[in-house]
mmCIF file of N, CA and C in Angstrom:
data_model
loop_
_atom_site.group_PDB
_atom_site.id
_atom_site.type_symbol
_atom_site.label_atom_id
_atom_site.label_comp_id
_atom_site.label_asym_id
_atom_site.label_seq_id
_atom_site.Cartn_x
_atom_site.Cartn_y
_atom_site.Cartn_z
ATOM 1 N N UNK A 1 3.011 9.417 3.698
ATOM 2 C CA UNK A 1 1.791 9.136 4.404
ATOM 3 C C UNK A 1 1.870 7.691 4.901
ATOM 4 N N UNK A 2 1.041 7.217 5.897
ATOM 5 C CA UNK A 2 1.216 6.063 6.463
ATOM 6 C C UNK A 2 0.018 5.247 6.083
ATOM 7 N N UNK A 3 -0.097 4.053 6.297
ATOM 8 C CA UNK A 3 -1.228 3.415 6.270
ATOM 9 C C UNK A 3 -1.199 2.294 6.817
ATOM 10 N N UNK A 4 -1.834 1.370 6.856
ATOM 11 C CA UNK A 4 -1.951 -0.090 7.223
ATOM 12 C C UNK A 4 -2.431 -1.127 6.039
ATOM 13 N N UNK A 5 -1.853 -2.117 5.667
ATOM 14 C CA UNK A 5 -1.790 -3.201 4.793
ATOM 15 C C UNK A 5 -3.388 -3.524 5.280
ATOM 16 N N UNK A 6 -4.198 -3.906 4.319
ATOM 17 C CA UNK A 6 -5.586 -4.368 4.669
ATOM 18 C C UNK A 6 -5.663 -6.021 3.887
ATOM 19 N N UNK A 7 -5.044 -5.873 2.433
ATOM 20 C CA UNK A 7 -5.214 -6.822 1.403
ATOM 21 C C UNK A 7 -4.349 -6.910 0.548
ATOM 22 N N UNK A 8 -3.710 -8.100 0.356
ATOM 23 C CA UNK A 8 -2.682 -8.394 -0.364
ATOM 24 C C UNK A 8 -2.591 -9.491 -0.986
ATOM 25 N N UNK A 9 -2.496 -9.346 -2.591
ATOM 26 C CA UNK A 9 -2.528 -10.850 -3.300
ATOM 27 C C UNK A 9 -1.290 -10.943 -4.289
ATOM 28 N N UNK A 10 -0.599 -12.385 -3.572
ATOM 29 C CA UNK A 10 1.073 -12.287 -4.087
ATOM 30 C C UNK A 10 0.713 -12.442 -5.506
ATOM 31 N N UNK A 11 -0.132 -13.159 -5.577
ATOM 32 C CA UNK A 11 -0.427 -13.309 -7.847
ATOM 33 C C UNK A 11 -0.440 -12.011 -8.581
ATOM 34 N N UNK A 12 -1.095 -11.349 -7.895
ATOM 35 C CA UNK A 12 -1.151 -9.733 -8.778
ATOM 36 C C UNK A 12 -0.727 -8.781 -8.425
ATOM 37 N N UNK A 13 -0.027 -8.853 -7.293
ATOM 38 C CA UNK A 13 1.093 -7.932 -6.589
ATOM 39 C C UNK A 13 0.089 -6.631 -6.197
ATOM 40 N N UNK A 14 -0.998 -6.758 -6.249
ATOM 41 C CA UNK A 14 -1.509 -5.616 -5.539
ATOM 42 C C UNK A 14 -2.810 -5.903 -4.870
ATOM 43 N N UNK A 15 -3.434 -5.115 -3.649
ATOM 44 C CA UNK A 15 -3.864 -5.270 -2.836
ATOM 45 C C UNK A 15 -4.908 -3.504 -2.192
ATOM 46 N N UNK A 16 -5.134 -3.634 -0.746
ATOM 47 C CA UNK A 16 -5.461 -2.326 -0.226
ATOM 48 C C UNK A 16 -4.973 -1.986 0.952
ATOM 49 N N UNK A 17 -4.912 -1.078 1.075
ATOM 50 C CA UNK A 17 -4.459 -0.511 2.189
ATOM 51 C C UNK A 17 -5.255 0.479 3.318
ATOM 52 N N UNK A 18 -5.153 0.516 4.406
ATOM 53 C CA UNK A 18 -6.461 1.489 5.127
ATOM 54 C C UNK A 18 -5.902 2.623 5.659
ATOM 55 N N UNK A 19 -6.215 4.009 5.313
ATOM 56 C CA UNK A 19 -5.427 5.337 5.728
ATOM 57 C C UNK A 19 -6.114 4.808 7.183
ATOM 58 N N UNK A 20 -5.164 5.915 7.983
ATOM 59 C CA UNK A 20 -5.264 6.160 9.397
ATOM 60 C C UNK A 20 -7.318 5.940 9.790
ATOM 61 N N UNK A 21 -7.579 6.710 8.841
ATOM 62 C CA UNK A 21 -9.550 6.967 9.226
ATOM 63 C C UNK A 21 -10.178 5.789 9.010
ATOM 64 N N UNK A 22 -9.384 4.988 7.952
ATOM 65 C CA UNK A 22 -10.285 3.976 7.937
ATOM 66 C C UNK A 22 -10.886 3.805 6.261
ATOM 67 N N UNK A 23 -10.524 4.459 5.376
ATOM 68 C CA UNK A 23 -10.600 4.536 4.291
ATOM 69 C C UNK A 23 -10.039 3.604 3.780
ATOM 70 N N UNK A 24 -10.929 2.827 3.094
ATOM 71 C CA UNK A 24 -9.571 1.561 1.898
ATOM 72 C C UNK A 24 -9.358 2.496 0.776
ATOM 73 N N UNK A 25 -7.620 2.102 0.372
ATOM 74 C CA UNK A 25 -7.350 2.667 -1.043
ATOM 75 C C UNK A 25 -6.647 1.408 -1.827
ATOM 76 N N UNK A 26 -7.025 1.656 -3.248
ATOM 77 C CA UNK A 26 -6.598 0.053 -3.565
ATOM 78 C C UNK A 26 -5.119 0.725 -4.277
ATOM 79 N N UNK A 27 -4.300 -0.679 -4.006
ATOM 80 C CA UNK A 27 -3.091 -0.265 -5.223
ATOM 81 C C UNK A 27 -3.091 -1.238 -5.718
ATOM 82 N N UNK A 28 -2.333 -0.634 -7.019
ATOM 83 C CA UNK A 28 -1.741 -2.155 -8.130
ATOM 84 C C UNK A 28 -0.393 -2.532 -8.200
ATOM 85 N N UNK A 29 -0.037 -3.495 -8.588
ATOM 86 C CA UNK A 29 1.665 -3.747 -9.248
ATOM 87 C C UNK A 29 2.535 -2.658 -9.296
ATOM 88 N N UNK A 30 2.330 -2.115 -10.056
ATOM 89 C CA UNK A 30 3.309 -1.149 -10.234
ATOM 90 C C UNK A 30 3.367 -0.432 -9.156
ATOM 91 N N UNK A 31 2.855 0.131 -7.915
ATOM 92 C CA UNK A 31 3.057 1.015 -6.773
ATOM 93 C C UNK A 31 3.466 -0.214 -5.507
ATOM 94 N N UNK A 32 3.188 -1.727 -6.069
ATOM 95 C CA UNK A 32 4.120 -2.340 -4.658
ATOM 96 C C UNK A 32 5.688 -2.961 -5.869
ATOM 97 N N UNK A 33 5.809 -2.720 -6.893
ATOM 98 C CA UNK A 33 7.021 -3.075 -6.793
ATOM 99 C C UNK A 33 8.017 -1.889 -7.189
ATOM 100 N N UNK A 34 7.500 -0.572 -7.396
ATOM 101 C CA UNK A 34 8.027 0.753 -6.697
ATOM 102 C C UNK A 34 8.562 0.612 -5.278
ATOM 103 N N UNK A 35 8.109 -0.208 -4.803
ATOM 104 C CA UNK A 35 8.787 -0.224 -3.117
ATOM 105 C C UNK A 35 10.075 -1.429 -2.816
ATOM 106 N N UNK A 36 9.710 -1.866 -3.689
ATOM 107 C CA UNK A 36 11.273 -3.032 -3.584
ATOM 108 C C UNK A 36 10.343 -4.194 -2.938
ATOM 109 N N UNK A 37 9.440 -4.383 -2.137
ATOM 110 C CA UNK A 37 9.066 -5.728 -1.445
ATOM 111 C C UNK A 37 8.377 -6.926 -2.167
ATOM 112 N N UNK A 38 8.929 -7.803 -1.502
ATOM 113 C CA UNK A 38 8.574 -9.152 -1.943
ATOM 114 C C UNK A 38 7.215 -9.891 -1.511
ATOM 115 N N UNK A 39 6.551 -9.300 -0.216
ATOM 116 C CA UNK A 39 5.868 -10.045 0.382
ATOM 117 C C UNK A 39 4.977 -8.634 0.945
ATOM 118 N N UNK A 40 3.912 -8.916 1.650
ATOM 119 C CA UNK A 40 3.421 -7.850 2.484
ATOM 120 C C UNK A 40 1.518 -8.482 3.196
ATOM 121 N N UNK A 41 1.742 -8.468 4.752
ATOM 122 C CA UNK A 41 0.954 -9.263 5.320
ATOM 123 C C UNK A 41 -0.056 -8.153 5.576
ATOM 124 N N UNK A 42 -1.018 -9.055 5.772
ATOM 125 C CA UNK A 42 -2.346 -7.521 6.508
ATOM 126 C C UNK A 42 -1.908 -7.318 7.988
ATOM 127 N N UNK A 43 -2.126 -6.292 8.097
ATOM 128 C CA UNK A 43 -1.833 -5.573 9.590
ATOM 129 C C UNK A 43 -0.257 -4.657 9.691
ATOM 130 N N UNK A 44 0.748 -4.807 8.494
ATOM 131 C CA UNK A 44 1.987 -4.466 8.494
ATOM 132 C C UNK A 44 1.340 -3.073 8.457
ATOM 133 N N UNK A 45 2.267 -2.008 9.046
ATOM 134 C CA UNK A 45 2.258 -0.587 8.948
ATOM 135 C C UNK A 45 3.219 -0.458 7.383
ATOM 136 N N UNK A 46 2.781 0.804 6.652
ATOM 137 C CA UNK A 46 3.888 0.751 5.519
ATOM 138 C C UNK A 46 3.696 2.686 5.047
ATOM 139 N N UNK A 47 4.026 2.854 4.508
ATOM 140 C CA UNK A 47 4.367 3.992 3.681
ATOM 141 C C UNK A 47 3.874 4.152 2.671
ATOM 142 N N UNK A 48 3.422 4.952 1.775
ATOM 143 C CA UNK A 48 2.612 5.100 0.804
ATOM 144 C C UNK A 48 2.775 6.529 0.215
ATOM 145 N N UNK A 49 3.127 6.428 -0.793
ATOM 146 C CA UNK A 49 3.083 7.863 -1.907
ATOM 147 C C UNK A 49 1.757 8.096 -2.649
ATOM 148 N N UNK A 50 1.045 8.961 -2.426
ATOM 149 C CA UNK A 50 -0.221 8.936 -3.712
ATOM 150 C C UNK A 50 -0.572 10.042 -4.571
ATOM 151 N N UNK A 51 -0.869 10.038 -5.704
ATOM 152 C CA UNK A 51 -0.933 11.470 -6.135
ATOM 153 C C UNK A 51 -2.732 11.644 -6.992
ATOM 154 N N UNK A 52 -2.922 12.748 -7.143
ATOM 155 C CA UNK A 52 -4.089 12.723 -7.490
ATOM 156 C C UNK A 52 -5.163 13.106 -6.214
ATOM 157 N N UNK A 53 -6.466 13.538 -6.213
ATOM 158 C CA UNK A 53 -7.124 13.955 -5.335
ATOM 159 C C UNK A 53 -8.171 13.168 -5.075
ATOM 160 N N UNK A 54 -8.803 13.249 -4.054
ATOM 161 C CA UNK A 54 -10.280 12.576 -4.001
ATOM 162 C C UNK A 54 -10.399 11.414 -4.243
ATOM 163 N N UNK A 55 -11.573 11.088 -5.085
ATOM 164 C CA UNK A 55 -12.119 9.831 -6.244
ATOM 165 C C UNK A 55 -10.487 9.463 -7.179
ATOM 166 N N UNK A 56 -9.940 10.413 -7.213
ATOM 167 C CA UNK A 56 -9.177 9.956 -8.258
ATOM 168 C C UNK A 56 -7.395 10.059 -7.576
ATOM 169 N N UNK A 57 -7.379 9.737 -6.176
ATOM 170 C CA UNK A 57 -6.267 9.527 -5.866
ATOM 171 C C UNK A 57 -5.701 8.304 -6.512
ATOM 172 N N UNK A 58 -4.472 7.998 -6.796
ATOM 173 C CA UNK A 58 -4.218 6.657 -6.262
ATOM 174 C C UNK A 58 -2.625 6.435 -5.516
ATOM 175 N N UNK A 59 -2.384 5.433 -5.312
ATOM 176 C CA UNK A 59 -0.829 4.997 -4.476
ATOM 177 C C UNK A 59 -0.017 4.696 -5.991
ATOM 178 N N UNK A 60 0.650 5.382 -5.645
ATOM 179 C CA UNK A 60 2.351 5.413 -6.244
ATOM 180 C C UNK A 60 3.285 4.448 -5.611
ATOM 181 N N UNK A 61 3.488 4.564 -4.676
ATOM 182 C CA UNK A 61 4.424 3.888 -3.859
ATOM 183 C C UNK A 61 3.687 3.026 -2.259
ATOM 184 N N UNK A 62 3.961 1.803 -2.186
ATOM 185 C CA UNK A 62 4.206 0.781 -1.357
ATOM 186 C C UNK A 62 5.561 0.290 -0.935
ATOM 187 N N UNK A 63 5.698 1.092 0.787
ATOM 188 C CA UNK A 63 6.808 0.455 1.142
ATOM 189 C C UNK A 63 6.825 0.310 2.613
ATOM 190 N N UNK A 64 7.907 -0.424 3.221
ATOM 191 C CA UNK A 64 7.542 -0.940 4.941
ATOM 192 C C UNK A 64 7.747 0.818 5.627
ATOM 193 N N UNK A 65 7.095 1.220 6.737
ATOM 194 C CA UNK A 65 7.334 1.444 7.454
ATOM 195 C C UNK A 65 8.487 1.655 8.503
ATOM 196 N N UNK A 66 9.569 2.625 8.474
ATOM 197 C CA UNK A 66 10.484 2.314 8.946
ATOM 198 C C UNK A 66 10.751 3.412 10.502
ATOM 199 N N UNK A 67 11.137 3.143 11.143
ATOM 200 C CA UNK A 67 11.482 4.134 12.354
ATOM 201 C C UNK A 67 12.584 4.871 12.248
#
């Protein structure tokens, strides 16, 4: 699934992200350093794994966007 970087704080390694609609979903640590990255700005396009439904989705994985 895709999303867009909304919020990102290098101290706690996690941040939010906005699905396509416009929905924020928050992630933590562990789902951005599942992705290997070091850094991640608002507005970057990225990739996102999530499991769980609804209220109780969350992101698994944070990673760039690639073509």
């Amino acid at each position: 699934m895709q999303a867009t970087a909304y919020t990102y704080d290098p101290e706690t390694r996690s941040g939010q992200v906005l699905l396509d609609d416009g929905t924020p979903v928050p992630f933590e640590a562990t789902a951005f350093d599942a992705g290997g990255l070091r850094l991640l700005r608002p507005g970057q396009r990225v990739r996102i794994e999530t499991e769980g439904e609804g209220a109780g989705r969350r992101i698994t994985l944070v990673t760039l966007q690639t073509f």
